[in-house]
PDB file of C-alpha atoms in Angstrom:
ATOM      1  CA  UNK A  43     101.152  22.380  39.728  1.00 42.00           C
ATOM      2  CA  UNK A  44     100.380  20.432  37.123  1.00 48.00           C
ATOM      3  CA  UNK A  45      97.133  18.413  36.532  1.00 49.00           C
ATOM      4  CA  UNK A  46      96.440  14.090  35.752  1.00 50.00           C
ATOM      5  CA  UNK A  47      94.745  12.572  34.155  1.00 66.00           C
ATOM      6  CA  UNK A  48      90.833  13.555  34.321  1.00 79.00           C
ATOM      7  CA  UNK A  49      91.133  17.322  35.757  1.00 91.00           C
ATOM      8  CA  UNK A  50      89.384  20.903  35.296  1.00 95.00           C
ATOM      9  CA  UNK A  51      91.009  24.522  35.451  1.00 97.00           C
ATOM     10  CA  UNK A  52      88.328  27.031  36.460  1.00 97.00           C
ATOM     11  CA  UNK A  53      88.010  30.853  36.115  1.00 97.00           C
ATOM     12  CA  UNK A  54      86.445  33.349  38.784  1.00 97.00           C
ATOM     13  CA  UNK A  55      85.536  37.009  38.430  1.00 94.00           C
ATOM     14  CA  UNK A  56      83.777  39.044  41.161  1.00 92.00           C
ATOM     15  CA  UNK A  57      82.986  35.905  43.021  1.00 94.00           C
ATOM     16  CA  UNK A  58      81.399  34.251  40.029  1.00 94.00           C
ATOM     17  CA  UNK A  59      82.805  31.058  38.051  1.00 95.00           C
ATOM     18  CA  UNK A  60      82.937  32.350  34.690  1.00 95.00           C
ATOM     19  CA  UNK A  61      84.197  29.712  32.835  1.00 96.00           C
ATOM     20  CA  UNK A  62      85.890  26.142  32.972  1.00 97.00           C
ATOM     21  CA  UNK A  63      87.880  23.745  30.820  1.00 97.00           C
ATOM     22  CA  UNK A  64      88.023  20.080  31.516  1.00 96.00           C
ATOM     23  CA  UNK A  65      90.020  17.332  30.292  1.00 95.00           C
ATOM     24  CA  UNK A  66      88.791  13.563  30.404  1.00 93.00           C
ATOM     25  CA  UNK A  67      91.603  11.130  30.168  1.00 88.00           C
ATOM     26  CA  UNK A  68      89.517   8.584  27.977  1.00 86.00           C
ATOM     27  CA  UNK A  69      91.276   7.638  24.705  1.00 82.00           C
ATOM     28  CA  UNK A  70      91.153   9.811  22.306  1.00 86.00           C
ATOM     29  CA  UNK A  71      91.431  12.633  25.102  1.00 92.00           C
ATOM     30  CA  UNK A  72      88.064  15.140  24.992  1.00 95.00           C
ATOM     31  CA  UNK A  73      88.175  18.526  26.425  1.00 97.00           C
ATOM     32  CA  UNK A  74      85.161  20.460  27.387  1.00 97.00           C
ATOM     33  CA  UNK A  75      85.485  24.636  27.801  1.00 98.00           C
ATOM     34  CA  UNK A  76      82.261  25.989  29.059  1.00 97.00           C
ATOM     35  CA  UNK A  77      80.657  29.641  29.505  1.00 96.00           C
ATOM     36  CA  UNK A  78      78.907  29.386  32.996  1.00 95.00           C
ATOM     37  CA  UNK A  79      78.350  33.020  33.531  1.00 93.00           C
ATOM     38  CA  UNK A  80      76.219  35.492  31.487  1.00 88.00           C
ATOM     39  CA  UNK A  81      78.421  38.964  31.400  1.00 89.00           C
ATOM     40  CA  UNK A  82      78.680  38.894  27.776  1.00 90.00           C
ATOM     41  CA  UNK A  83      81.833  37.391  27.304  1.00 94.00           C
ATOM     42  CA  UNK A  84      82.211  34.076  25.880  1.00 96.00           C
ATOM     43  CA  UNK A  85      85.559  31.306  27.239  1.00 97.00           C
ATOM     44  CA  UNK A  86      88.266  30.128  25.267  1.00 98.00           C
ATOM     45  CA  UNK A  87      90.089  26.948  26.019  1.00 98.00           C
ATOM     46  CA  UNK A  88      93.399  26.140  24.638  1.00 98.00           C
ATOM     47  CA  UNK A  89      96.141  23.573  24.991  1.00 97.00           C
ATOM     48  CA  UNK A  90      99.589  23.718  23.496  1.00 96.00           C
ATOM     49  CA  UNK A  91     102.602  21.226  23.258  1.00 94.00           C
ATOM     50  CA  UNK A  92     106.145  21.913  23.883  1.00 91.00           C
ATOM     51  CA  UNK A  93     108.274  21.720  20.478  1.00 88.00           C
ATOM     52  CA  UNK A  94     111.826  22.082  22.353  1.00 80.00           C
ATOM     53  CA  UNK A  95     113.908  19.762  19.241  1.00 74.00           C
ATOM     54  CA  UNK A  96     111.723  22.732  16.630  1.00 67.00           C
ATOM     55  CA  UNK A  97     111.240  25.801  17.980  1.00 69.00           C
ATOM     56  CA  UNK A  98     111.878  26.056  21.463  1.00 72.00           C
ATOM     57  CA  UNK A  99     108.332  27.332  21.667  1.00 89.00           C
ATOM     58  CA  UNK A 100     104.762  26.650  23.006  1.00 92.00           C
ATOM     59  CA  UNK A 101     102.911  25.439  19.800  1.00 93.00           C
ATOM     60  CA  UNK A 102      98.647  25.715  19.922  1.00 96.00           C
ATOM     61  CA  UNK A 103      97.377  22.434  19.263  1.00 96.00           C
ATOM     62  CA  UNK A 104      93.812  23.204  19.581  1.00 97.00           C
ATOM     63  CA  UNK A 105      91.057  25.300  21.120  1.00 97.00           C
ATOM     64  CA  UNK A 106      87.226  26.021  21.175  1.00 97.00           C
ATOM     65  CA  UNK A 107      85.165  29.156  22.369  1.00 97.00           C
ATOM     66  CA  UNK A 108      82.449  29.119  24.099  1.00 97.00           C
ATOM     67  CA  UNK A 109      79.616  31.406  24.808  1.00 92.00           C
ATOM     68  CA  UNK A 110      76.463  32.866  23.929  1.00 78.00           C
ATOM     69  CA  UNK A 111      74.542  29.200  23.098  1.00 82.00           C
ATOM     70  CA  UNK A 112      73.222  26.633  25.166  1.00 83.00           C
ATOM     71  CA  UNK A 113      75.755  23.319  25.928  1.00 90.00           C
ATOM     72  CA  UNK A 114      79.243  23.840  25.936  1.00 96.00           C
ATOM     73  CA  UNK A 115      81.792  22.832  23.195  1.00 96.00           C
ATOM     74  CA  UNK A 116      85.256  21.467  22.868  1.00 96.00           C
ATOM     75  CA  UNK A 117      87.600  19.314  21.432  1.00 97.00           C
ATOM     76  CA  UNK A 118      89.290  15.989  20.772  1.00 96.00           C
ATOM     77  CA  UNK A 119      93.138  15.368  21.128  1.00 94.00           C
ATOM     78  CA  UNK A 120      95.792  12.676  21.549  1.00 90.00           C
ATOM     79  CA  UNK A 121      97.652  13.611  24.724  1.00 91.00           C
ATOM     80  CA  UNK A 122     100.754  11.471  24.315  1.00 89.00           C
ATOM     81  CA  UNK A 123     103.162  10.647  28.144  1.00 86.00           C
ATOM     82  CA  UNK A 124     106.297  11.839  26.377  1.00 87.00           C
ATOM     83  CA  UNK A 125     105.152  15.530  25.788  1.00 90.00           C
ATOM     84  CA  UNK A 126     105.261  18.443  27.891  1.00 91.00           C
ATOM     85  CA  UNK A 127     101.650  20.574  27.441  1.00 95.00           C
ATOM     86  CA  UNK A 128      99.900  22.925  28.955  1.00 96.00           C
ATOM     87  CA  UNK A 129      96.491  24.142  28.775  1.00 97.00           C
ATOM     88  CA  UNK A 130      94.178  26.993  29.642  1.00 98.00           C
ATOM     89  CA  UNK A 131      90.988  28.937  29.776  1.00 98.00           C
ATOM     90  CA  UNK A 132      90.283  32.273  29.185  1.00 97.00           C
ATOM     91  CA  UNK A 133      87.521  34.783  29.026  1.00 97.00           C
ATOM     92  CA  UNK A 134      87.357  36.688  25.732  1.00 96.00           C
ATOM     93  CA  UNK A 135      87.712  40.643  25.575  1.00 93.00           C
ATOM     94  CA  UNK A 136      90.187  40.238  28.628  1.00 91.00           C
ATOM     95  CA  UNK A 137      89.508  38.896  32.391  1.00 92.00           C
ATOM     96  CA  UNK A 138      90.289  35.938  33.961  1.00 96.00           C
ATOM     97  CA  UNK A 139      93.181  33.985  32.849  1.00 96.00           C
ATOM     98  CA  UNK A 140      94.101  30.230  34.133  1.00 97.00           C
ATOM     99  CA  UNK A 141      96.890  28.104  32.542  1.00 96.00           C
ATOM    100  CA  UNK A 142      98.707  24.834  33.974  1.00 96.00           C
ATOM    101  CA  UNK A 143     100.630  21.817  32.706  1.00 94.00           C
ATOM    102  CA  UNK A 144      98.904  19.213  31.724  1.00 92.00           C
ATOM    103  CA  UNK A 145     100.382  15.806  32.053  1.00 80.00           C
ATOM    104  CA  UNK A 146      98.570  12.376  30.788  1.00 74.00           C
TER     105      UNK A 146
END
């Protein structure tokens, strides 16, 4: 299913959330991808458009990794209604995977 406006996806290993990304729908968009459990391995959240008149391909638009620091980090984007995108979270050095559309 895909997720509106302001939304999170979430990763879970042995019980323990591991990592999140989270989109506020405020103008310019914001995404937030946090580490939340300390095994090591830092989170990396992505999103990626659609480019079906290019490429017929998933294209990255942007991502940010986080891990090993206080806070969490992220990134700013323009998620336009007319696009198809998806996003994700993942933790690095393999794991938990989550991806989903993501719709404005």
């Amino acid at each position: 299913m895909g997720q509106a406006a302001d939304a999170s996806l979430s990763i879970y290993q042995n019980g323990h959330r591991v990592g999140y990304i989270k989109h506020d729908d405020a103008d310019p968009d914001s995404f937030v991808v946090c580490d939340t459990y300390a095994n090591g391995h830092g989170v990396t959240g992505k999103v990626w458009i659609w480019l079906a008149n290019q490429v017929n391909d998933w294209y990255l638009l942007a991502s940010a990794d986080d891990g090993g620091d206080a806070g969490c980090d992220g990134f700013n984007l323009d998620i336009k209604s007319n696009q198809t995108y998806m996003w994700g979270i993942e933790q690095n050095g393999g794991g938990p995977t989550k991806v989903d559309y993501l719709y404005e």
